[in-house]
XYZ file of C-alpha atoms in Angstrom:
616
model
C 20.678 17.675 -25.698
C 17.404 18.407 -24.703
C 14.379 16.936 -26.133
C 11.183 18.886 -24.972
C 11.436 22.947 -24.564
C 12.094 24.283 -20.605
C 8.815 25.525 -19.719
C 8.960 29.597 -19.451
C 7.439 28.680 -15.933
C 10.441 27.207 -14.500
C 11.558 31.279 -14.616
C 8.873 32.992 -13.879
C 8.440 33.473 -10.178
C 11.155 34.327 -7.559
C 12.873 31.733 -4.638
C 10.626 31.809 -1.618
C 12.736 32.171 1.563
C 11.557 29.883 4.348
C 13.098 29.159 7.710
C 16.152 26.696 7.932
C 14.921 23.021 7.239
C 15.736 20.939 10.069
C 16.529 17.608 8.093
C 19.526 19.609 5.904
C 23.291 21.735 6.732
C 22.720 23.404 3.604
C 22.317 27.264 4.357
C 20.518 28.423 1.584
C 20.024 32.084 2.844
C 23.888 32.194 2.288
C 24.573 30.421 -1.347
C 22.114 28.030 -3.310
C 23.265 25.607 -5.541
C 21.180 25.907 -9.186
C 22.868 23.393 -11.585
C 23.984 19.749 -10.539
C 26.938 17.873 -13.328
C 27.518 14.649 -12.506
C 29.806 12.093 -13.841
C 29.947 8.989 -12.242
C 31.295 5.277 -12.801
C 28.959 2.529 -11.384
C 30.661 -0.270 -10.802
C 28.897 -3.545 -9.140
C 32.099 -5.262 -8.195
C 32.722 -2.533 -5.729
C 28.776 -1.950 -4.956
C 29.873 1.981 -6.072
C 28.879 5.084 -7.500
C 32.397 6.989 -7.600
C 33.159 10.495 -9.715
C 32.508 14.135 -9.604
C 29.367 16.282 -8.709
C 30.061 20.104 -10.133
C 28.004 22.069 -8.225
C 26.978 25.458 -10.005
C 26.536 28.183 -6.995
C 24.132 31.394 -6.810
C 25.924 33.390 -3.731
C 23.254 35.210 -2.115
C 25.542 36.732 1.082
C 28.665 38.776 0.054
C 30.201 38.583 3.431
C 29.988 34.200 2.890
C 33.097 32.456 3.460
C 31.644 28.669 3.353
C 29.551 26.453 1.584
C 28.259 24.104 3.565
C 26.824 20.783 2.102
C 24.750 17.274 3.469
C 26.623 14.194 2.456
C 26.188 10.516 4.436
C 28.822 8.210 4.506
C 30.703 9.825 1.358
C 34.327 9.219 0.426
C 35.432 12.727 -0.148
C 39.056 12.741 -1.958
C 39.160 15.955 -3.207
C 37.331 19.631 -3.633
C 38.130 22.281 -6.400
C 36.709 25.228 -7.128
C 36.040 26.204 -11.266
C 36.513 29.459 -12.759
C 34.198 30.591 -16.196
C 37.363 28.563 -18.332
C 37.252 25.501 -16.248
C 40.136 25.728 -14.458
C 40.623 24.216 -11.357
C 42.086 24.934 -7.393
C 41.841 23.172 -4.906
C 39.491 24.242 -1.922
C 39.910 23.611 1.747
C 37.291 21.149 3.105
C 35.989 19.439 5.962
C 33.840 16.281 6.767
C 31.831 16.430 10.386
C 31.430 13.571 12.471
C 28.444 11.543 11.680
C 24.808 12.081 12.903
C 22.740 9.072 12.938
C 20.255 10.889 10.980
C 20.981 13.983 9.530
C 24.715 12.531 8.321
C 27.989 14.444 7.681
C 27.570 18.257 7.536
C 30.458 18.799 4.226
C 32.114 22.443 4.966
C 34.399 23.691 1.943
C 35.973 26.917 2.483
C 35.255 29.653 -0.346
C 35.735 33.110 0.246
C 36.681 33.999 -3.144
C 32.882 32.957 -4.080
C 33.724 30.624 -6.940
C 30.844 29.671 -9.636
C 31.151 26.188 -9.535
C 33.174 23.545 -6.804
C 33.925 20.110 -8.195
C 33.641 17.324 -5.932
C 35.408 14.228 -6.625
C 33.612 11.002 -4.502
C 32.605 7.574 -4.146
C 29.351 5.905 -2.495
C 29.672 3.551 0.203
C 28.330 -0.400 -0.562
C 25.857 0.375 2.460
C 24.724 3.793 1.061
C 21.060 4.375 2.743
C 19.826 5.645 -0.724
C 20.865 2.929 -2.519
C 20.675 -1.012 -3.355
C 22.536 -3.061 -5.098
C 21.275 -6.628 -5.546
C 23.212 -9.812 -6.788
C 21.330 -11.818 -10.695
C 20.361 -13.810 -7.697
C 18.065 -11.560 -6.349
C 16.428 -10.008 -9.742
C 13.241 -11.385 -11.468
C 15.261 -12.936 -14.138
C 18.997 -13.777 -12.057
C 21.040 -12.979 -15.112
C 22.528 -9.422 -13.873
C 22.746 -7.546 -11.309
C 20.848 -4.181 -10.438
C 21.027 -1.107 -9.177
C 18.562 1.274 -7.319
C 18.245 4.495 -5.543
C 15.503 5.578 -3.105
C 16.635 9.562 -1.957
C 13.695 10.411 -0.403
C 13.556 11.234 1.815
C 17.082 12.610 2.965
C 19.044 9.644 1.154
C 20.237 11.388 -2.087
C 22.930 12.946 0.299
C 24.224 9.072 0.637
C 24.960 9.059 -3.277
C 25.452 12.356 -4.312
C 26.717 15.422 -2.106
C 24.094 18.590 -2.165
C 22.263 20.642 -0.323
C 19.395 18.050 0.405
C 16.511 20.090 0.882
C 13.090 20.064 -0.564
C 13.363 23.738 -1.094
C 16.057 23.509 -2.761
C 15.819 22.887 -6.600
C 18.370 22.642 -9.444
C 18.181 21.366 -13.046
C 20.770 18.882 -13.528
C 22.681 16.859 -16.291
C 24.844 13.454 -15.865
C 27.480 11.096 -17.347
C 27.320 7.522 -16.370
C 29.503 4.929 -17.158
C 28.603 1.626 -16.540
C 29.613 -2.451 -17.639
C 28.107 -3.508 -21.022
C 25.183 -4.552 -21.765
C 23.735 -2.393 -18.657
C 20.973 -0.322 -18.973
C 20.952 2.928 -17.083
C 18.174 5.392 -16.212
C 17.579 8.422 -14.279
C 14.837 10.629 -13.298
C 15.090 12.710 -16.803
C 14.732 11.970 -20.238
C 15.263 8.688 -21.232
C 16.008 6.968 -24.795
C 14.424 4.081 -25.225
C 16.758 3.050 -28.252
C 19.782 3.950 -26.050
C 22.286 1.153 -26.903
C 23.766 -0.880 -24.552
C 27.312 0.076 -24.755
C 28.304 1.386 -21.306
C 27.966 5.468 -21.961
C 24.970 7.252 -20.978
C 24.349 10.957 -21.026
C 20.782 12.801 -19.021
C 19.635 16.240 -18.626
C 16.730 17.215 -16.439
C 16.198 20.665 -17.264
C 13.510 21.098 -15.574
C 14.426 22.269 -11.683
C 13.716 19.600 -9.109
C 14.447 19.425 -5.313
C 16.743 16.899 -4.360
C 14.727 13.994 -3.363
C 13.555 13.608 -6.650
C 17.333 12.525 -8.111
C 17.197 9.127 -8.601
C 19.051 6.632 -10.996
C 18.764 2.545 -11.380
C 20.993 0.108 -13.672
C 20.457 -3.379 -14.903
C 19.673 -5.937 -17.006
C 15.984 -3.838 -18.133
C 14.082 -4.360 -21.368
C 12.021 -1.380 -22.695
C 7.732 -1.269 -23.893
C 5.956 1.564 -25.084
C 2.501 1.766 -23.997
C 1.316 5.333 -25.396
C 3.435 8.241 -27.282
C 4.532 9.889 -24.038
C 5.516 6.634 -22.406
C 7.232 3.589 -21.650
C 7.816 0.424 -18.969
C 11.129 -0.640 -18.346
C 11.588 -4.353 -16.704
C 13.529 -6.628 -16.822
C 12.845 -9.372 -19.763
C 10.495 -11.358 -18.316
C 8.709 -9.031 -16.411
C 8.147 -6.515 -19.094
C 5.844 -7.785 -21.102
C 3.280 -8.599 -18.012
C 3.994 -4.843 -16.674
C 3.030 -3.268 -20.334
C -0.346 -4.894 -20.245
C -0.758 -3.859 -16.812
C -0.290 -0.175 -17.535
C -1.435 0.364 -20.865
C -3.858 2.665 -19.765
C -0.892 5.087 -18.604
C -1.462 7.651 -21.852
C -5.146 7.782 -20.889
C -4.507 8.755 -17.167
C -2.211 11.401 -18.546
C -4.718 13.233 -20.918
C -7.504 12.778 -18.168
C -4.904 14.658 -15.489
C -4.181 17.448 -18.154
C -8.330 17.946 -18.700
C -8.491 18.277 -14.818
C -5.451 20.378 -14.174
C -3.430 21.570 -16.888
C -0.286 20.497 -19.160
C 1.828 17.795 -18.080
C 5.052 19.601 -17.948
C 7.736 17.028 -17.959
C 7.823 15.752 -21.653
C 7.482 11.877 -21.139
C 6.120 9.594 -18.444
C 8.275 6.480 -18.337
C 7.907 3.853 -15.670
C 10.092 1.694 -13.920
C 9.855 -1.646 -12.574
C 11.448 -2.687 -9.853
C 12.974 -6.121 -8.161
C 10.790 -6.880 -5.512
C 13.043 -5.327 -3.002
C 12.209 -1.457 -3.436
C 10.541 -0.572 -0.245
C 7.674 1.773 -1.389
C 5.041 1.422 -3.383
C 6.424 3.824 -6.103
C 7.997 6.702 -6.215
C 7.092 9.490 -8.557
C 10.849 10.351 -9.863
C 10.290 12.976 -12.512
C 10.034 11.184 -15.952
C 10.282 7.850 -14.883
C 8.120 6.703 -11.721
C 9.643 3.834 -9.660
C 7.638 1.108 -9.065
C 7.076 -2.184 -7.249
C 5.997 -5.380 -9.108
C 3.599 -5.901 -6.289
C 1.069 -4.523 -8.384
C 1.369 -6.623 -11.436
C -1.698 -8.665 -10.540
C -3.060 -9.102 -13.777
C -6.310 -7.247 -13.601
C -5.375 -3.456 -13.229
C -7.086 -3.279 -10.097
C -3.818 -1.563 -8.132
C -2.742 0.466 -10.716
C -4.027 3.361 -8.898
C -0.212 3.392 -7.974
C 0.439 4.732 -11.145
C -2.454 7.629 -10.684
C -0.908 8.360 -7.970
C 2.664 8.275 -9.048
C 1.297 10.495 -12.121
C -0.257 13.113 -10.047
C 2.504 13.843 -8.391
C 3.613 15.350 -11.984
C 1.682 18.514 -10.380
C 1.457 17.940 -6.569
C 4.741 17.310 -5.641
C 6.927 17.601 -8.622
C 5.692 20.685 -9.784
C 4.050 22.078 -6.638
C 6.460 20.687 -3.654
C 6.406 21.473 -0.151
C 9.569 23.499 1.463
C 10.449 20.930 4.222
C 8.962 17.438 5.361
C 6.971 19.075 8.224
C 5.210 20.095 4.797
C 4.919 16.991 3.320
C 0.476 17.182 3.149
C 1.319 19.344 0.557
C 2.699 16.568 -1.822
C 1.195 13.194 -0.458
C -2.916 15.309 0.810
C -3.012 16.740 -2.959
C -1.367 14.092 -4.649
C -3.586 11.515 -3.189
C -7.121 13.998 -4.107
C -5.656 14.116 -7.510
C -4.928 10.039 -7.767
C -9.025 9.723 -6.897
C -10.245 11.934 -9.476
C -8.128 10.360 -11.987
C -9.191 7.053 -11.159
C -12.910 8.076 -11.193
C -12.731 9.981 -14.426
C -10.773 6.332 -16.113
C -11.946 3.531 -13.836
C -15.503 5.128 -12.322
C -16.339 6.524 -9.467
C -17.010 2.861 -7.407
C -13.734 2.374 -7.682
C -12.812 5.357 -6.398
C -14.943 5.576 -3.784
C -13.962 2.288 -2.831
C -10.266 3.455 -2.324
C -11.056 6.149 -0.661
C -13.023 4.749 2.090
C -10.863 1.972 2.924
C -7.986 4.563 3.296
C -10.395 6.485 5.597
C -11.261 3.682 7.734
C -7.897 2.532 8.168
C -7.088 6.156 9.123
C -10.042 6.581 11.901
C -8.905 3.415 13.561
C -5.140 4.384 14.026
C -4.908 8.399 14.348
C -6.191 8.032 18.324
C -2.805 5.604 18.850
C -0.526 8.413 17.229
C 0.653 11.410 19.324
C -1.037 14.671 19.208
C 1.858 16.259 17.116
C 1.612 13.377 14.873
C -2.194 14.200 13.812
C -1.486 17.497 12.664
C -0.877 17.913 8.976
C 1.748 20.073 9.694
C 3.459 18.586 13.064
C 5.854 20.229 14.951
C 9.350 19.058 13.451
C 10.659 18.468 16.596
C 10.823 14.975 17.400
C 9.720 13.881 13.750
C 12.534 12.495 11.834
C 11.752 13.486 7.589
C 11.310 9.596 6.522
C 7.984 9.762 9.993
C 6.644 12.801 8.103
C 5.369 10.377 5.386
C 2.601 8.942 7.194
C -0.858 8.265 6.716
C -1.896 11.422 7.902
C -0.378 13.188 5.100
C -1.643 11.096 2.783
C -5.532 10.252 4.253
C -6.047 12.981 6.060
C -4.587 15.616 3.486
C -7.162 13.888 0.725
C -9.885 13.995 3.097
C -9.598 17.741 3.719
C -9.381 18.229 0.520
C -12.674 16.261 -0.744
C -14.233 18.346 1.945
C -13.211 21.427 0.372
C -14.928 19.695 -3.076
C -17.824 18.995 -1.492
C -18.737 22.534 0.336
C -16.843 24.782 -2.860
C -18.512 22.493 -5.195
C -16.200 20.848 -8.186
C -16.544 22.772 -10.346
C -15.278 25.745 -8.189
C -12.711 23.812 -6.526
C -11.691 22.638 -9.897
C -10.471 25.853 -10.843
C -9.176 26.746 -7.942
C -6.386 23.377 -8.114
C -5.609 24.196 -11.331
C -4.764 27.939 -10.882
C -2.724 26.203 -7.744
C -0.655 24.650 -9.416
C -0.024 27.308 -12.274
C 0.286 29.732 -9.650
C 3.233 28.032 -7.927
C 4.740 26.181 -10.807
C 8.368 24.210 -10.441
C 8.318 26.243 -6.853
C 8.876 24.581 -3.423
C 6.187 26.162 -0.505
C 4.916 26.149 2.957
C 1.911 25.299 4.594
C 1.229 28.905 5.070
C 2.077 30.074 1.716
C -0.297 27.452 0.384
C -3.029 28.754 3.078
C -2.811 32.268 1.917
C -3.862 31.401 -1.231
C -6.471 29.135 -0.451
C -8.107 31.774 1.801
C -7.598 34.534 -1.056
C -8.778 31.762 -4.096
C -11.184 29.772 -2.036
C -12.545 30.608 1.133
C -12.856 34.391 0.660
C -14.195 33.919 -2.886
C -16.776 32.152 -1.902
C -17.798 33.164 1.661
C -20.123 31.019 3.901
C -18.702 28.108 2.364
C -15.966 27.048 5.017
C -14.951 29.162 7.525
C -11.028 29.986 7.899
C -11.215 28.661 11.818
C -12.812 25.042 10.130
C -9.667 25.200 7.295
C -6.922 26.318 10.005
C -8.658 22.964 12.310
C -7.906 20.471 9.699
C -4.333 21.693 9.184
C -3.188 22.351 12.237
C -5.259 20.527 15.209
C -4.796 16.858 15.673
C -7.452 14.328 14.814
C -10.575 14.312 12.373
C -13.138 16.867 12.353
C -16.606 14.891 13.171
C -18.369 16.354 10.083
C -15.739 15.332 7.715
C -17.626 13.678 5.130
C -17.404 10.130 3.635
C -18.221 8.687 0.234
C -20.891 5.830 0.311
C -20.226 2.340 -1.087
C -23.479 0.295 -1.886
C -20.623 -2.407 -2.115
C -19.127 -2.382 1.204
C -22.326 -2.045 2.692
C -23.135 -4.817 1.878
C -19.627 -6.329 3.104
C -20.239 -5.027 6.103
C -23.390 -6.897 6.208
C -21.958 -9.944 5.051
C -19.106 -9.814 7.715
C -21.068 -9.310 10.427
C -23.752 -12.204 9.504
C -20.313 -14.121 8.936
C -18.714 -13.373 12.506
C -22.335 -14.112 13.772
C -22.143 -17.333 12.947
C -25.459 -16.582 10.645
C -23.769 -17.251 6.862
C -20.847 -19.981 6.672
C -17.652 -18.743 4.509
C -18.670 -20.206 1.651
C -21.700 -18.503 1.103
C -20.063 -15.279 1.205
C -20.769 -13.455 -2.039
C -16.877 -12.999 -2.656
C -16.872 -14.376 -6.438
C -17.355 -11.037 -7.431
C -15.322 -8.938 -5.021
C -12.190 -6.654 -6.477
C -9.054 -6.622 -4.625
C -10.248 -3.565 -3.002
C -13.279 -5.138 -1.710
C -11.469 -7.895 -0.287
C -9.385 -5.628 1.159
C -12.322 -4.150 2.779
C -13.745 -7.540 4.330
C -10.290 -8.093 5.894
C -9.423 -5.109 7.353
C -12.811 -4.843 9.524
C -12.315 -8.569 10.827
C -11.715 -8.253 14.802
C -7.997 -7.863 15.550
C -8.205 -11.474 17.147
C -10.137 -13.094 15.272
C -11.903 -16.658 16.116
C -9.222 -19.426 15.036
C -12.515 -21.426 13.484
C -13.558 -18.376 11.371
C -9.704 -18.276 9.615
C -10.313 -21.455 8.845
C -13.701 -21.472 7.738
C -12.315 -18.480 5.273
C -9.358 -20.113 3.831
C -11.287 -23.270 3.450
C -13.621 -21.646 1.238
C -11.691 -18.997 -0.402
C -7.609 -20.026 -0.385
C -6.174 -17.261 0.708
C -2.945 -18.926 1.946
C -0.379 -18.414 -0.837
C -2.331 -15.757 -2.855
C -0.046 -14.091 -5.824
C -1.661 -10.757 -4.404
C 0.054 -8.931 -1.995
C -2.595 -6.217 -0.632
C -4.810 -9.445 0.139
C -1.953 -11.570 1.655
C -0.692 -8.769 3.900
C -3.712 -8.640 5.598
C -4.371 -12.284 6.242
C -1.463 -13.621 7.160
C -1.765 -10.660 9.904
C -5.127 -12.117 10.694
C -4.552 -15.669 10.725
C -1.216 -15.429 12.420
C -3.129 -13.692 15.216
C -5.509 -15.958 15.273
C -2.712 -18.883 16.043
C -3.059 -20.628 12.652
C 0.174 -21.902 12.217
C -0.679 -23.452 9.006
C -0.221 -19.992 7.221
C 3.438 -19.649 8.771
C 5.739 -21.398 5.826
C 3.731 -19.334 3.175
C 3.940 -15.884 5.270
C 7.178 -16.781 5.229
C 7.289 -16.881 1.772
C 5.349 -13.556 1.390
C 7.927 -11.716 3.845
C 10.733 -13.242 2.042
C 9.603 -12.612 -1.779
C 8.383 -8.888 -1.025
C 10.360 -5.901 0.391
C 7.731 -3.238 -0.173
C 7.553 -1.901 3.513
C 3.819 -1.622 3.728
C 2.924 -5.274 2.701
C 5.987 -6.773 4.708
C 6.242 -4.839 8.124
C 2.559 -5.965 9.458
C 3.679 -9.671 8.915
C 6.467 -9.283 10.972
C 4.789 -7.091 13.676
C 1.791 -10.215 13.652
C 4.600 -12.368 14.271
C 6.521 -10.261 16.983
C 3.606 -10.720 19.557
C 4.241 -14.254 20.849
C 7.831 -15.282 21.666
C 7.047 -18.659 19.125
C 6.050 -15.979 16.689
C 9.345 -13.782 17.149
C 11.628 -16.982 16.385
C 10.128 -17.664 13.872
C 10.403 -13.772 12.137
C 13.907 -13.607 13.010
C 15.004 -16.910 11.678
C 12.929 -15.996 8.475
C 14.512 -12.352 8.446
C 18.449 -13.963 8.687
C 16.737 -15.295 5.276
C 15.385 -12.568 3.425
C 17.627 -9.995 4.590
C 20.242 -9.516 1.848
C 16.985 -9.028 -0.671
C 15.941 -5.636 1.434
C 16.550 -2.565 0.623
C 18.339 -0.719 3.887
C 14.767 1.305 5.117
C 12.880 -1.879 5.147
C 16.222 -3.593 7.042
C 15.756 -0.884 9.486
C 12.327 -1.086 10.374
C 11.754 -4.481 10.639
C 14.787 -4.678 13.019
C 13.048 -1.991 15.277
C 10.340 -4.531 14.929
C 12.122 -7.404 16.231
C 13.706 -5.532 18.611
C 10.708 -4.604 19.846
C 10.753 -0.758 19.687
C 8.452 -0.405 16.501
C 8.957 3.293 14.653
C 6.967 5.928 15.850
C 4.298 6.750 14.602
């Protein structure tokens, strides 16, 4: 049953053909898949996912004799192929051996073209795109839960597709699941659902495949707005409802700026603390992590973010991860507006500028290939294309198309964007030809083409990219540097009044190495050692731990073992991994907090102890 109308968009322009993605089997030249049908048994006992994905086909090459499909780790027991009654044969198939990355290409052998192949499966416990977590490692320890993370190529460790961004399908699903178990999936949700085991989901909207996602546990339900809900568990709920009450607000301000919001309802989802990303923007119900439940609102520009992604990325998404910019460089442009237009423009400002910074003192340590907003796939696996360049330099080029077009111009020009390419997956060079049609030939002697073609595709920052001013940090920066100086003591320090984004500030322009006395001095005045707040911890336990205060090791600890989020975990670990004391001590306290990670933060921080950190 479908609650909100299929918007005529989703029909209304044709499938874009781009060259073969290098992160997917799938051929979609040769046959496209356009409908997924699940129905699937989750069962915790067995840490499972096991039933049949009906795959509805759109053969685009007569002469075809194969589809070919991703899959990771999948038990395949059987393949069918369904004619218009439902009737089934069985189909010839065969699994590949395993890449390390890319998986298990799935070949099933179809000549006769069929409209639909059935394939019955289970997961694997140690499915990449998936966690399962004991009551002992949930907020409340009554239950466990269940999580998927696809992007970026993980869905094909759950379900098996053709698992490519440019690939999109509508999809529908049965779950069955124990009692008293509360399922959800990136589609519509009902609130009121009861808790008896059977739950039904249609997405009829089409979405690529890293956008499938699906959770279980014990998860109690808020509304916050007409349009939307939080989902916790009980004793989390409540706390995450206050936090993002603002969420209908951020969705009419998003609409003023750039049209409808086409997906019906914006739920959101907290996680246990073990989901690796910050959020992620599953259509309908955003992911989250509870490491922004501080109590003040100042982080939920997670959830502007999250939202935006309604048009850049869910509606608008690029063709392969070499394209990513074109989700995370609008998405993140969009998240700033909408937090100046609800929270003010300090604010975001503020965010942008520490983002910036951060940016200009790491993109010289990355490869060339690595600046580019549209790197060379060679070389760049799809889960390294989601780096800050796509996210801070993407923004920044496009504030710097605000500030020469003017907003009001540029404005009109996003919002025609993403009407223009509605529910459509694109390249960087189908999203250039319409900037230089829309933007820079419309309004000539703005920007030339040579200065748009430098930010995509030459490494580094242009030196006239423009930053925002902070009255704020300035004065931060003043403060620091009197600080450091030896000129102000800690205490004096006019913190009281800073935000977390201002603290944020102060610590990340501290020297690398910074004086043992100073760390002290700070945390003697301010307390920074066992802070609830994760952004702030992150960064000083990084700080103090290279400044050899090993007073702040058993509450790191603590902070590495509580939080899985990658980005406020990995730089602990990393401060640690310089000295061989330092490494002990993060391995012992990783044998510890292992079983509470999700499998991508596993995986990097054992590249970290091993000494070969990811590539940048």
């Amino acid at each position: 049953m479908r609650l909100f109308p299929v918007f005529a968009l989703t029909m209304a322009f044709p499938v874009v053909a781009f060259a073969a993605d290098p992160h997917s089997y799938a051929q979609p030249a040769v046959v496209r898949v356009t409908h997924l049908d699940l129905d699937l048994k989750l069962d915790f006992g067995k840490r499972e996912l096991a039933g049949n994905a009906t795959l509805k086909l759109d053969w685009k090459d007569s002469h075809a004799k194969d589809l070919v499909l991703d899959t990771r780790d999948l038990k395949i027991a059987r393949v069918e192929s369904l004619d218009t009654s439902g009737t089934a044969s069985p189909l010839k198939f065969a699994l590949a051996p395993r890449d390390k990355e890319l998986g298990s290409k799935l070949t099933i052998e179809a000549p006769a073209h069929p409209a639909s192949v059935r394939i019955t499966y289970a997961t694997v416990p140690e499915a990449s795109g998936l966690q399962w977590l004991t009551p002992e490692q949930t907020a409340d320890k009554k239950q466990p839960f269940m999580f998927s993370q696809s992007e970026s190529i993980h869905a094909r460790s759950w379900v098996p597709l053709q698992d490519s961004p440019a690939i999109r399908f509508t999809y529908d699903a049965h779950v069955s699941a124990p009692k008293d178990v509360r399922v959800v999936m990136s589609a519509i949700n009902d609130a009121k659902h009861p808790l008896n085991g059977d739950f039904t989901f249609d997405q009829p909207h089409p979405i690529p495949s890293y956008l499938l996602a699906i959770a279980a546990g014990d998860l109690a339900v808020k509304e916050t707005g007409p349009r939307s809900a939080v989902y916790a568990e009980p004793s989390v709920v409540g706390k995450a409802a206050h936090e993002f009450e603002d969420t209908e607000k951020l969705i009419a301000t998003t609409e003023q700026l750039y049209g409808p919001y086409a997906w019906g309802r914006y739920d959101i989802l907290v996680l246990p603390p073990s989901f690796p990303f910050g959020g992620m923007e599953n259509p309908n119900m955003t992911f989250a992590t509870p490491t922004v439940l501080v109590g003040d609102k100042s982080l939920v520009s997670l959830v502007s973010h999250e939202l935006a992604h309604s048009w850049s990325g869910n509606l608008v998404t690029s063709a392969a991860w070499r394209d990513i910019w074109l989700n995370e460089g609008f998405t993140t442009y969009v998240q700033g507006r909408i937090t100046e237009a609800v929270y003010g423009k300090p604010l975001a400002d503020e965010e942008a500028l520490l983002s910036a910074r951060e940016l200009q003192k790491t993109i010289g340590e990355m490869p060339a290939n690595s600046q580019k907003l549209t790197p060379d796939p060679r070389g760049v696996s799809a889960d390294d294309a989601l780096s800050a360049v796509a996210y801070d330099k993407g923004s920044w080029f496009l504030r710097t198309l605000e500030q020469r077009f003017g907003r009001e111009n540029f404005d009109a020009y996003l919002k025609g964007y993403f009407a223009h390419f509605a529910f459509q997956s694109i390249d960087t060079d189908t999203m250039f030809a319409y900037l230089k049609t829309n933007l820079l030939d419309k309004y000539p002697g703005k920007m030339s083409e040579a200065e748009a073609r430098a930010w995509i595709w030459q490494p580094g920052i242009p030196k006239d990219a423009p930053l925002p001013s902070s009255p704020r940090f300035d004065s931060i920066d003043h403060q620091r540097d009197d600080f450091l100086a030896g000129k102000l003591s800690a205490d004096k320090l006019d913190a009281k009044t800073w935000n977390t984004q201002e603290w944020m500030y102060f610590l990340d322009r501290l020297p690398d190495v910074t004086p043992l006395a100073k760390i002290k001095e700070i945390d003697a005045a301010w307390h920074l050692t066992g802070t609830p707040n994760a952004e702030i911890g992150m960064r000083w336990y990084a700080h103090a731990i290279a400044a050899g205060d090993k007073d702040v090791w058993t509450a790191a600890a603590e902070h590495m073992t509580r939080i899985g989020r990658l980005y406020l975990t990995t730089p602990v670990y990393r401060a640690f991994a310089r000295t061989p004391e330092g490494l002990a001590f993060a391995k012992a306290t990783y044998a510890k907090a292992k079983s509470g990670y999700h499998p991508m933060t596993q995986q990097a921080v054992e590249r970290i102890l091993a000494g070969t950190p990811k590539k940048k």
